[in-house]
XYZ file of N, CA, C and O in Angstrom:
808
model
N -35.761 10.438 -16.355
C -34.519 11.043 -16.867
C -33.731 10.000 -17.658
O -33.657 8.837 -17.270
N -33.156 10.422 -18.739
C -32.392 9.503 -19.590
C -31.152 8.999 -18.851
O -30.423 9.752 -18.216
N -30.939 7.700 -18.865
C -29.758 7.116 -18.243
C -28.535 7.376 -19.115
O -28.525 7.084 -20.305
N -27.484 7.909 -18.505
C -26.263 8.207 -19.252
C -25.489 6.926 -19.525
O -25.471 5.990 -18.739
N -24.836 6.877 -20.629
C -24.030 5.714 -20.974
C -22.735 5.723 -20.175
O -21.968 6.676 -20.230
N -22.508 4.649 -19.398
C -21.276 4.569 -18.606
C -20.051 4.508 -19.510
O -19.001 5.070 -19.196
N -20.176 3.817 -20.637
C -19.051 3.740 -21.571
C -18.704 5.125 -22.110
O -17.525 5.479 -22.229
N -19.721 5.919 -22.438
C -19.475 7.277 -22.943
C -18.847 8.148 -21.858
O -17.913 8.907 -22.113
N -19.326 7.992 -20.639
C -18.769 8.777 -19.528
C -17.289 8.444 -19.321
O -16.461 9.335 -19.135
N -16.968 7.149 -19.364
C -15.571 6.736 -19.198
C -14.703 7.246 -20.345
O -13.543 7.622 -20.136
N -15.256 7.261 -21.550
C -14.514 7.777 -22.697
C -14.223 9.267 -22.524
O -13.131 9.745 -22.857
N -15.193 9.994 -21.990
C -14.986 11.425 -21.735
C -13.885 11.618 -20.702
O -12.996 12.469 -20.868
N -13.913 10.822 -19.632
C -12.895 10.947 -18.589
C -11.499 10.662 -19.143
O -10.535 11.366 -18.819
N -11.383 9.650 -19.978
C -10.077 9.315 -20.562
C -9.576 10.431 -21.472
O -8.408 10.844 -21.391
N -10.451 10.926 -22.334
C -10.054 11.993 -23.251
C -9.713 13.265 -22.492
O -8.718 13.936 -22.779
N -10.536 13.593 -21.504
C -10.295 14.797 -20.717
C -8.995 14.685 -19.928
O -8.226 15.651 -19.823
N -8.735 13.507 -19.372
C -7.502 13.309 -18.617
C -6.271 13.568 -19.464
O -5.304 14.203 -19.012
N -6.286 13.101 -20.700
C -5.149 13.317 -21.590
C -4.992 14.790 -21.925
O -3.871 15.333 -21.941
N -6.094 15.472 -22.191
C -6.019 16.894 -22.544
C -5.601 17.734 -21.344
O -4.781 18.653 -21.477
N -6.126 17.431 -20.169
C -5.691 18.151 -18.963
C -4.200 17.936 -18.731
O -3.473 18.851 -18.327
N -3.739 16.713 -18.962
C -2.325 16.411 -18.780
C -1.462 17.192 -19.762
O -0.412 17.733 -19.407
N -1.907 17.271 -21.015
C -1.123 17.932 -22.058
C -1.220 19.455 -21.994
O -0.233 20.151 -22.250
N -2.404 19.961 -21.655
C -2.654 21.405 -21.759
C -2.715 22.121 -20.412
O -2.730 23.348 -20.390
N -2.782 21.384 -19.305
C -3.025 21.905 -17.960
C -4.497 22.257 -17.821
O -5.235 22.343 -18.814
N -4.921 22.484 -16.595
C -6.328 22.803 -16.359
C -6.720 24.081 -17.092
O -7.749 24.138 -17.777
N -5.905 25.128 -16.957
C -6.258 26.414 -17.570
C -6.201 26.356 -19.086
O -6.999 27.011 -19.770
N -5.266 25.600 -19.640
C -5.111 25.549 -21.086
C -6.155 24.704 -21.788
O -6.431 24.911 -22.971
N -6.742 23.757 -21.071
C -7.745 22.878 -21.673
C -9.093 23.574 -21.730
O -9.396 24.446 -20.921
N -9.901 23.179 -22.691
C -11.252 23.735 -22.808
C -12.239 22.609 -23.071
O -11.872 21.537 -23.576
N -13.477 22.864 -22.712
C -14.525 21.878 -22.995
C -14.669 21.678 -24.504
O -14.985 20.571 -24.956
N -14.421 22.731 -25.274
C -14.501 22.612 -26.734
C -13.457 21.631 -27.257
O -13.741 20.802 -28.130
N -12.217 21.711 -26.722
C -11.164 20.785 -27.134
C -11.545 19.347 -26.811
O -11.344 18.434 -27.615
N -12.061 19.147 -25.611
C -12.415 17.797 -25.174
C -13.534 17.242 -26.049
O -13.488 16.091 -26.492
N -14.541 18.073 -26.307
C -15.653 17.634 -27.162
C -15.159 17.289 -28.559
O -15.554 16.272 -29.141
N -14.260 18.129 -29.100
C -13.733 17.886 -30.440
C -12.964 16.569 -30.490
O -13.067 15.810 -31.464
N -12.185 16.290 -29.444
C -11.405 15.048 -29.435
C -12.300 13.816 -29.414
O -11.894 12.741 -29.854
N -13.512 13.974 -28.906
C -14.457 12.859 -28.826
C -15.419 12.810 -30.003
O -16.191 11.865 -30.146
N -15.400 13.873 -30.813
C -16.326 13.941 -31.925
C -17.762 14.160 -31.495
O -18.695 13.655 -32.131
N -17.935 14.915 -30.411
C -19.287 15.201 -29.938
C -19.435 16.703 -29.735
O -18.467 17.458 -29.851
N -20.613 17.131 -29.412
C -20.854 18.555 -29.175
C -20.561 18.908 -27.722
O -20.550 18.036 -26.844
N -20.360 20.210 -27.473
C -20.186 20.653 -26.091
C -21.449 20.385 -25.282
O -21.368 20.103 -24.083
N -22.604 20.478 -25.921
C -23.857 20.210 -25.216
C -23.886 18.785 -24.678
O -24.330 18.531 -23.549
N -23.380 17.839 -25.484
C -23.303 16.454 -25.018
C -22.378 16.338 -23.829
O -22.686 15.662 -22.840
N -21.240 17.014 -23.913
C -20.268 16.986 -22.824
C -20.883 17.538 -21.538
O -20.755 16.940 -20.456
N -21.583 18.663 -21.658
C -22.188 19.290 -20.482
C -23.355 18.471 -19.928
O -23.747 18.661 -18.774
N -23.890 17.571 -20.734
C -24.963 16.720 -20.216
C -24.420 15.657 -19.257
O -25.165 15.086 -18.471
N -23.113 15.402 -19.335
C -22.469 14.474 -18.414
C -21.791 15.189 -17.260
O -21.781 14.701 -16.133
N -21.166 16.330 -17.538
C -20.418 17.079 -16.536
C -20.795 18.547 -16.652
O -20.624 19.151 -17.712
N -21.261 19.132 -15.565
C -21.850 20.465 -15.634
C -20.845 21.588 -15.835
O -21.214 22.708 -16.203
N -19.560 21.319 -15.598
C -18.546 22.359 -15.773
C -17.184 21.711 -15.974
O -17.006 20.512 -15.707
N -16.213 22.508 -16.413
C -14.853 22.003 -16.558
C -14.288 21.608 -15.194
O -13.539 20.619 -15.081
N -14.655 22.369 -14.153
C -14.171 22.062 -12.808
C -14.657 20.695 -12.340
O -13.889 19.909 -11.772
N -15.929 20.410 -12.584
C -16.482 19.113 -12.188
C -15.821 17.982 -12.976
O -15.471 16.939 -12.413
N -15.608 18.189 -14.251
C -14.946 17.176 -15.077
C -13.519 16.949 -14.592
O -13.062 15.804 -14.483
N -12.806 18.017 -14.295
C -11.440 17.910 -13.795
C -11.409 17.103 -12.496
O -10.587 16.202 -12.318
N -12.323 17.412 -11.598
C -12.412 16.695 -10.328
C -12.645 15.198 -10.559
O -11.992 14.354 -9.942
N -13.556 14.867 -11.465
C -13.858 13.464 -11.730
C -12.661 12.742 -12.354
O -12.416 11.564 -12.073
N -11.912 13.441 -13.199
C -10.695 12.857 -13.769
C -9.709 12.514 -12.657
O -9.124 11.426 -12.615
N -9.513 13.449 -11.731
C -8.589 13.219 -10.628
C -8.998 12.008 -9.796
O -8.187 11.147 -9.477
N -10.264 11.954 -9.452
C -10.725 10.893 -8.570
C -10.710 9.522 -9.245
O -10.365 8.520 -8.633
N -11.084 9.462 -10.521
C -11.111 8.167 -11.204
C -9.706 7.614 -11.377
O -9.486 6.400 -11.324
N -8.731 8.498 -11.555
C -7.353 8.049 -11.748
C -6.772 7.418 -10.497
O -5.960 6.492 -10.572
N -7.193 7.889 -9.329
C -6.584 7.422 -8.084
C -7.418 6.398 -7.333
O -6.920 5.750 -6.412
N -8.683 6.219 -7.695
C -9.598 5.438 -6.866
C -9.184 3.978 -6.709
O -9.275 3.416 -5.606
N -8.728 3.350 -7.775
C -8.367 1.931 -7.688
C -7.182 1.725 -6.755
O -7.194 0.836 -5.895
N -6.150 2.574 -6.902
C -4.981 2.449 -6.028
C -5.332 2.732 -4.573
O -4.850 2.069 -3.646
N -6.180 3.741 -4.348
C -6.587 4.070 -2.988
C -7.331 2.904 -2.352
O -7.103 2.567 -1.193
N -8.206 2.272 -3.110
C -8.987 1.149 -2.585
C -8.072 0.022 -2.141
O -8.242 -0.559 -1.051
N -7.078 -0.320 -2.956
C -6.157 -1.404 -2.614
C -5.364 -1.081 -1.351
O -5.143 -1.955 -0.504
N -4.937 0.173 -1.225
C -4.155 0.563 -0.058
C -5.014 0.544 1.198
O -4.571 0.060 2.255
N -6.246 1.066 1.125
C -7.144 1.011 2.272
C -7.380 -0.432 2.708
O -7.384 -0.742 3.902
N -7.600 -1.321 1.747
C -7.871 -2.722 2.061
C -6.681 -3.351 2.779
O -6.853 -4.095 3.752
N -5.471 -3.044 2.319
C -4.274 -3.592 2.949
C -4.125 -3.067 4.377
O -3.740 -3.798 5.294
N -4.438 -1.795 4.582
C -4.329 -1.204 5.906
C -5.318 -1.826 6.879
O -4.998 -2.082 8.042
N -6.534 -2.110 6.415
C -7.591 -2.592 7.296
C -7.473 -4.074 7.625
O -7.946 -4.524 8.668
N -6.841 -4.850 6.751
C -6.848 -6.305 6.925
C -5.547 -6.868 7.494
O -5.448 -8.061 7.723
N -4.563 -6.019 7.726
C -3.261 -6.523 8.145
C -3.318 -7.159 9.537
O -3.870 -6.597 10.478
N -2.743 -8.360 9.670
C -2.649 -9.033 10.971
C -1.194 -9.345 11.308
O -0.916 -10.152 12.190
N -0.271 -8.701 10.619
C 1.152 -8.918 10.850
C 1.601 -8.241 12.144
O 0.921 -7.348 12.656
N 2.754 -8.625 12.683
C 3.340 -7.877 13.801
C 3.511 -6.410 13.399
O 3.669 -6.099 12.217
N 3.523 -5.529 14.388
C 3.468 -4.090 14.135
C 4.528 -3.602 13.155
O 4.231 -2.867 12.213
N 5.776 -4.029 13.327
C 6.831 -3.575 12.430
C 6.613 -4.027 11.001
O 6.747 -3.241 10.057
N 6.253 -5.289 10.832
C 6.010 -5.822 9.493
C 4.773 -5.192 8.865
O 4.743 -4.930 7.654
N 3.753 -4.953 9.682
C 2.525 -4.346 9.167
C 2.783 -2.935 8.674
O 2.334 -2.541 7.582
N 3.511 -2.147 9.459
C 3.813 -0.775 9.053
C 4.732 -0.761 7.833
O 4.598 0.100 6.964
N 5.664 -1.685 7.787
C 6.551 -1.783 6.626
C 5.748 -2.081 5.358
O 5.906 -1.415 4.323
N 4.860 -3.068 5.446
C 4.047 -3.438 4.282
C 3.139 -2.283 3.879
O 2.989 -1.979 2.683
N 2.519 -1.634 4.869
C 1.661 -0.507 4.569
C 2.468 0.639 3.956
O 2.017 1.296 3.009
N 3.651 0.871 4.481
C 4.503 1.938 3.955
C 4.839 1.732 2.494
O 4.797 2.685 1.701
N 5.158 0.501 2.121
C 5.446 0.216 0.715
C 4.213 0.450 -0.147
O 4.313 0.977 -1.266
N 3.040 0.080 0.382
C 1.791 0.326 -0.353
C 1.549 1.824 -0.535
O 1.160 2.276 -1.615
N 1.769 2.578 0.523
C 1.530 4.024 0.466
C 2.458 4.690 -0.542
O 2.031 5.508 -1.373
N 3.739 4.357 -0.484
C 4.701 4.940 -1.420
C 4.354 4.547 -2.853
O 4.383 5.389 -3.766
N 4.027 3.270 -3.045
C 3.659 2.812 -4.388
C 2.439 3.553 -4.913
O 2.351 3.847 -6.114
N 1.503 3.856 -4.023
C 0.312 4.604 -4.418
C 0.663 6.049 -4.769
O 0.352 6.530 -5.862
N 1.319 6.742 -3.856
C 1.569 8.169 -4.037
C 2.509 8.468 -5.198
O 2.427 9.538 -5.810
N 3.382 7.517 -5.525
C 4.363 7.772 -6.580
C 4.174 6.869 -7.798
O 5.099 6.681 -8.583
N 2.955 6.355 -7.942
C 2.588 5.716 -9.208
C 2.411 6.806 -10.261
O 2.157 7.971 -9.929
N 2.541 6.446 -11.523
C 2.392 7.437 -12.591
C 1.019 8.090 -12.558
O 0.890 9.296 -12.762
N -0.015 7.282 -12.275
C -1.378 7.814 -12.279
C -1.562 8.874 -11.196
O -2.102 9.952 -11.440
N -1.123 8.551 -9.980
C -1.351 9.482 -8.877
C -0.425 10.687 -8.980
O -0.818 11.808 -8.645
N 0.786 10.502 -9.463
C 1.647 11.678 -9.667
C 1.038 12.626 -10.694
O 1.110 13.852 -10.537
N 0.422 12.076 -11.732
C -0.244 12.926 -12.715
C -1.389 13.688 -12.073
O -1.601 14.880 -12.331
N -2.145 13.001 -11.218
C -3.226 13.657 -10.495
C -2.685 14.790 -9.632
O -3.229 15.900 -9.613
N -1.611 14.527 -8.921
C -1.054 15.546 -8.030
C -0.535 16.753 -8.810
O -0.701 17.900 -8.392
N 0.071 16.504 -9.957
C 0.554 17.628 -10.774
C -0.621 18.466 -11.278
O -0.560 19.702 -11.269
N -1.664 17.797 -11.736
C -2.844 18.520 -12.204
C -3.441 19.350 -11.077
O -3.805 20.512 -11.271
N -3.524 18.772 -9.907
C -4.111 19.475 -8.780
C -3.253 20.653 -8.345
O -3.760 21.745 -8.061
N -1.949 20.460 -8.324
C -1.048 21.557 -7.955
C -1.166 22.727 -8.922
O -1.042 23.893 -8.542
N -1.420 22.426 -10.177
C -1.497 23.488 -11.176
C -2.797 24.265 -11.109
O -2.875 25.388 -11.609
N -3.820 23.685 -10.468
C -5.138 24.327 -10.503
C -5.701 24.685 -9.139
O -6.435 25.663 -9.019
N -5.369 23.928 -8.110
C -6.072 24.077 -6.844
C -5.839 25.430 -6.191
O -6.701 25.938 -5.483
N -4.674 26.032 -6.392
C -4.416 27.331 -5.789
C -5.368 28.397 -6.271
O -5.656 29.364 -5.554
N -5.861 28.236 -7.504
C -6.791 29.209 -8.069
C -8.228 28.723 -8.002
O -9.142 29.452 -8.349
N -8.393 27.481 -7.570
C -9.733 26.890 -7.503
C -9.893 26.269 -6.116
O -9.772 25.070 -5.934
N -10.169 27.121 -5.131
C -10.193 26.656 -3.742
C -11.227 25.562 -3.521
O -10.973 24.590 -2.800
N -12.415 25.702 -4.112
C -13.452 24.693 -3.926
C -13.026 23.355 -4.497
O -13.297 22.298 -3.922
N -12.352 23.396 -5.638
C -11.871 22.171 -6.262
C -10.820 21.511 -5.387
O -10.838 20.298 -5.171
N -9.893 22.317 -4.881
C -8.857 21.772 -4.012
C -9.450 21.108 -2.784
O -9.029 20.020 -2.386
N -10.448 21.743 -2.185
C -11.073 21.180 -0.994
C -11.803 19.885 -1.323
O -11.738 18.900 -0.565
N -12.517 19.869 -2.448
C -13.245 18.668 -2.839
C -12.295 17.498 -3.069
O -12.569 16.367 -2.650
N -11.174 17.760 -3.716
C -10.190 16.708 -3.978
C -9.552 16.223 -2.679
O -9.310 15.027 -2.497
N -9.290 17.160 -1.768
C -8.717 16.776 -0.476
C -9.684 15.875 0.286
O -9.291 14.840 0.835
N -10.964 16.259 0.303
C -11.964 15.485 1.038
C -12.133 14.083 0.460
O -12.357 13.121 1.196
N -12.031 13.965 -0.862
C -12.249 12.674 -1.518
C -11.017 11.780 -1.498
O -11.132 10.566 -1.681
N -9.831 12.347 -1.289
C -8.605 11.561 -1.349
C -7.813 11.583 -0.057
O -7.977 10.705 0.807
N -6.927 12.588 0.132
C -6.064 12.616 1.313
C -6.799 12.571 2.644
O -6.326 11.936 3.593
N -7.961 13.216 2.743
C -8.688 13.211 4.014
C -9.148 11.802 4.378
O -9.040 11.379 5.540
N -9.656 11.065 3.383
C -10.079 9.692 3.643
C -8.887 8.799 3.977
O -8.957 7.926 4.848
N -7.792 9.035 3.256
C -6.576 8.264 3.499
C -6.070 8.506 4.922
O -5.713 7.572 5.646
N -6.061 9.784 5.348
C -5.603 10.133 6.688
C -6.514 9.522 7.745
O -6.044 9.033 8.774
N -7.808 9.515 7.492
C -8.753 8.924 8.434
C -8.497 7.431 8.605
O -8.502 6.899 9.726
N -8.269 6.734 7.480
C -8.017 5.293 7.542
C -6.706 4.997 8.270
O -6.633 4.082 9.095
N -5.669 5.781 7.986
C -4.386 5.561 8.645
C -4.481 5.884 10.133
O -3.928 5.164 10.978
N -5.204 6.952 10.479
C -5.377 7.317 11.890
C -6.098 6.206 12.647
O -5.734 5.879 13.787
N -7.133 5.626 12.030
C -7.892 4.556 12.672
C -7.008 3.339 12.928
O -7.100 2.698 13.986
N -6.156 3.017 11.970
C -5.254 1.880 12.139
C -4.266 2.129 13.279
O -4.053 1.263 14.136
N -3.677 3.325 13.304
C -2.707 3.628 14.364
C -3.383 3.681 15.734
O -2.798 3.256 16.738
N -4.614 4.178 15.795
C -5.349 4.179 17.069
C -5.582 2.758 17.546
O -5.477 2.463 18.750
N -5.899 1.869 16.613
C -6.080 0.468 16.979
C -4.800 -0.089 17.588
O -4.840 -0.777 18.618
N -3.662 0.208 16.966
C -2.381 -0.255 17.513
C -2.111 0.356 18.885
O -1.578 -0.312 19.783
N -2.483 1.616 19.077
C -2.302 2.261 20.384
C -3.186 1.599 21.430
O -2.736 1.320 22.554
N -4.439 1.329 21.074
C -5.364 0.684 22.016
C -4.893 -0.710 22.385
O -5.165 -1.200 23.505
N -4.208 -1.379 21.463
C -3.704 -2.736 21.719
C -2.357 -2.731 22.424
O -1.805 -3.797 22.719
N -1.818 -1.537 22.684
C -0.537 -1.428 23.368
C 0.666 -1.665 22.483
O 1.786 -1.828 22.978
N 0.465 -1.646 21.157
C 1.578 -1.866 20.230
C 2.312 -0.579 19.886
O 3.443 -0.608 19.396
N 1.647 0.553 20.120
C 2.254 1.867 19.981
C 1.935 2.652 21.248
O 0.924 2.406 21.908
N 2.765 3.615 21.591
C 2.479 4.441 22.765
C 1.259 5.316 22.497
O 0.964 5.662 21.348
N 0.565 5.665 23.559
C -0.619 6.501 23.430
C -0.235 7.892 22.933
O 0.710 8.506 23.437
N -0.946 8.359 21.924
C -0.678 9.673 21.337
C -1.883 10.052 20.487
O -2.833 9.275 20.350
N -1.842 11.247 19.947
C -2.897 11.674 19.029
C -2.731 10.883 17.731
O -1.736 11.064 17.021
N -3.682 10.009 17.387
C -3.482 9.149 16.210
C -3.435 9.921 14.900
O -2.748 9.504 13.961
N -4.131 11.048 14.820
C -4.103 11.836 13.588
C -2.734 12.458 13.384
O -2.192 12.449 12.271
N -2.160 12.987 14.457
C -0.814 13.556 14.355
C 0.187 12.459 14.019
O 1.085 12.649 13.185
N 0.043 11.303 14.646
C 0.940 10.179 14.347
C 0.828 9.775 12.884
O 1.840 9.473 12.232
N -0.398 9.766 12.353
C -0.599 9.417 10.947
C 0.065 10.439 10.034
O 0.669 10.076 9.009
N -0.024 11.711 10.377
C 0.649 12.750 9.594
C 2.161 12.574 9.636
O 2.847 12.733 8.618
N 2.683 12.247 10.807
C 4.122 12.018 10.935
C 4.563 10.824 10.090
O 5.596 10.881 9.404
N 3.782 9.749 10.137
C 4.152 8.556 9.365
C 4.115 8.851 7.872
O 5.033 8.464 7.134
N 3.073 9.530 7.430
C 2.996 9.855 5.998
C 4.172 10.742 5.583
O 4.762 10.541 4.509
N 4.516 11.699 6.430
C 5.644 12.584 6.105
C 6.951 11.799 6.032
O 7.784 12.041 5.145
N 7.142 10.866 6.932
C 8.352 10.035 6.893
C 8.401 9.193 5.624
O 9.451 9.058 4.988
N 7.257 8.628 5.255
C 7.216 7.793 4.056
C 7.515 8.596 2.796
O 8.121 8.087 1.849
N 7.123 9.859 2.788
C 7.353 10.704 1.611
C 8.689 11.428 1.639
O 9.090 12.029 0.637
N 9.386 11.395 2.763
C 10.535 12.278 2.964
C 11.638 12.117 1.920
O 12.284 13.093 1.548
N 11.869 10.910 1.432
C 12.928 10.686 0.448
C 12.415 10.711 -0.991
O 13.199 10.555 -1.926
N 11.116 10.934 -1.152
C 10.495 10.919 -2.479
C 9.998 12.284 -2.936
O 9.932 12.547 -4.143
N 9.617 13.123 -1.988
C 8.886 14.335 -2.344
C 9.675 15.266 -3.253
O 9.150 15.779 -4.244
N 10.950 15.494 -2.946
C 11.751 16.371 -3.801
C 11.930 15.780 -5.200
O 11.947 16.515 -6.197
N 12.063 14.451 -5.274
C 12.188 13.813 -6.584
C 10.950 14.092 -7.427
O 11.042 14.331 -8.637
N 9.783 14.075 -6.769
C 8.530 14.365 -7.467
C 8.418 15.845 -7.820
O 8.140 16.199 -8.975
N 8.649 16.719 -6.850
C 8.449 18.152 -7.072
C 9.371 18.711 -8.140
O 8.992 19.617 -8.890
N 10.586 18.186 -8.211
C 11.562 18.707 -9.164
C 11.746 17.803 -10.384
O 12.695 17.969 -11.152
N 10.819 16.843 -10.526
C 10.768 15.980 -11.715
C 12.105 15.302 -12.005
O 12.574 15.268 -13.143
N 12.721 14.752 -10.959
C 14.007 14.068 -11.146
C 13.891 12.553 -10.976
O 14.896 11.859 -10.939
N 12.664 12.033 -10.887
C 12.482 10.590 -10.787
C 12.754 9.934 -12.129
O 12.336 10.435 -13.163
N 13.440 8.811 -12.097
C 13.714 8.042 -13.307
C 12.935 6.731 -13.248
O 13.494 5.649 -13.212
N 11.616 6.842 -13.209
C 10.795 5.658 -13.080
C 10.687 5.230 -11.628
O 11.450 5.683 -10.770
N 9.729 4.354 -11.347
C 9.516 3.895 -9.977
C 10.467 2.750 -9.668
O 10.500 1.744 -10.378
N 11.245 2.910 -8.602
C 12.251 1.928 -8.194
C 11.704 1.145 -7.003
O 11.631 1.680 -5.889
N 11.337 -0.109 -7.213
C 10.741 -0.904 -6.148
C 11.717 -1.155 -5.009
O 11.326 -1.170 -3.834
N 12.998 -1.346 -5.328
C 13.991 -1.566 -4.279
C 14.129 -0.318 -3.401
O 14.215 -0.409 -2.167
N 14.132 0.860 -4.037
C 14.213 2.114 -3.288
C 12.958 2.294 -2.438
O 13.016 2.790 -1.310
N 11.816 1.877 -2.954
C 10.567 1.928 -2.201
C 10.690 1.128 -0.912
O 10.329 1.611 0.169
N 11.196 -0.083 -1.021
C 11.353 -0.944 0.157
C 12.333 -0.334 1.154
O 12.088 -0.319 2.362
N 13.457 0.187 0.644
C 14.469 0.777 1.521
C 13.923 1.996 2.267
O 14.134 2.145 3.475
N 13.228 2.858 1.552
C 12.720 4.079 2.187
C 11.580 3.759 3.153
O 11.459 4.404 4.205
N 10.759 2.766 2.823
C 9.699 2.357 3.749
C 10.296 1.785 5.023
O 9.782 2.031 6.127
N 11.394 1.046 4.888
C 12.078 0.489 6.060
C 12.604 1.603 6.949
O 12.408 1.593 8.180
N 13.289 2.581 6.351
C 13.837 3.687 7.152
C 12.720 4.495 7.816
O 12.839 4.899 8.977
N 11.640 4.731 7.085
C 10.519 5.487 7.649
C 9.873 4.720 8.806
O 9.551 5.310 9.851
N 9.702 3.414 8.634
C 9.094 2.595 9.682
C 9.955 2.579 10.930
O 9.456 2.724 12.055
N 11.257 2.396 10.744
C 12.175 2.359 11.900
C 12.156 3.696 12.648
O 12.150 3.722 13.887
N 12.137 4.796 11.919
C 12.119 6.114 12.553
C 10.800 6.342 13.280
O 10.763 6.866 14.400
N 9.694 5.932 12.653
C 8.375 6.090 13.286
C 8.311 5.270 14.574
O 7.814 5.760 15.595
N 8.768 4.028 14.535
C 8.718 3.177 15.726
C 9.656 3.690 16.821
O 9.370 3.490 18.026
N 10.747 4.344 16.443
C 11.627 4.934 17.450
C 10.902 6.039 18.210
O 11.157 6.266 19.403
N 9.983 6.717 17.539
C 9.233 7.797 18.167
C 7.953 7.310 18.849
O 7.588 7.809 19.916
N 7.265 6.344 18.252
C 5.945 5.935 18.737
C 5.884 4.508 19.279
O 4.840 4.098 19.800
N 6.961 3.757 19.140
C 6.940 2.387 19.616
C 6.971 2.294 21.126
O 7.243 3.272 21.832
N 6.649 1.111 21.638
C 6.687 0.890 23.087
C 7.971 0.146 23.427
O 8.465 -0.652 22.634
N 8.481 0.422 24.612
C 9.739 -0.208 25.046
C 9.471 -1.644 25.495
O 8.504 -1.904 26.190
């Protein structure tokens, strides 16, 4: 089988990402993407079998680098529990509210309700893995006696919700004025303190 050019594949992902962003999933077409690249639709389909598959790959490529950095920080932290959660919280907020990931989330929100398989695939490749990594970290802290014993998955959901609590409306209603690092630190601090009040040990 002919080996596909990685450079060509990356060029398709970049062009498709821009068109999906500008036109939405429903408004974009494989013909538009092919035209923007100066290639045929047949060439495009030789790399990606459908618009849904291409859309999925755009979403995942946009978030993969940030996700990797956040997972690495979560797994390698040796700080005291409060400092570790604070540092992780800032990483999580920075990831979820970076321009790249917010664009991914907007694209997914616009399409996933009508594309259940796509929504599930994106969840499995992103949030599900993130939740698993966070749950494993919190379970480790529970086993070490740094957090009270509880369901680590539920605790991870609570922590993520706390970290997003002061950001989510800004994202949903498009009222963010750029990413504010100081606000990130402040909100991560409040989320960490609230989480430890619920899950910390006396």
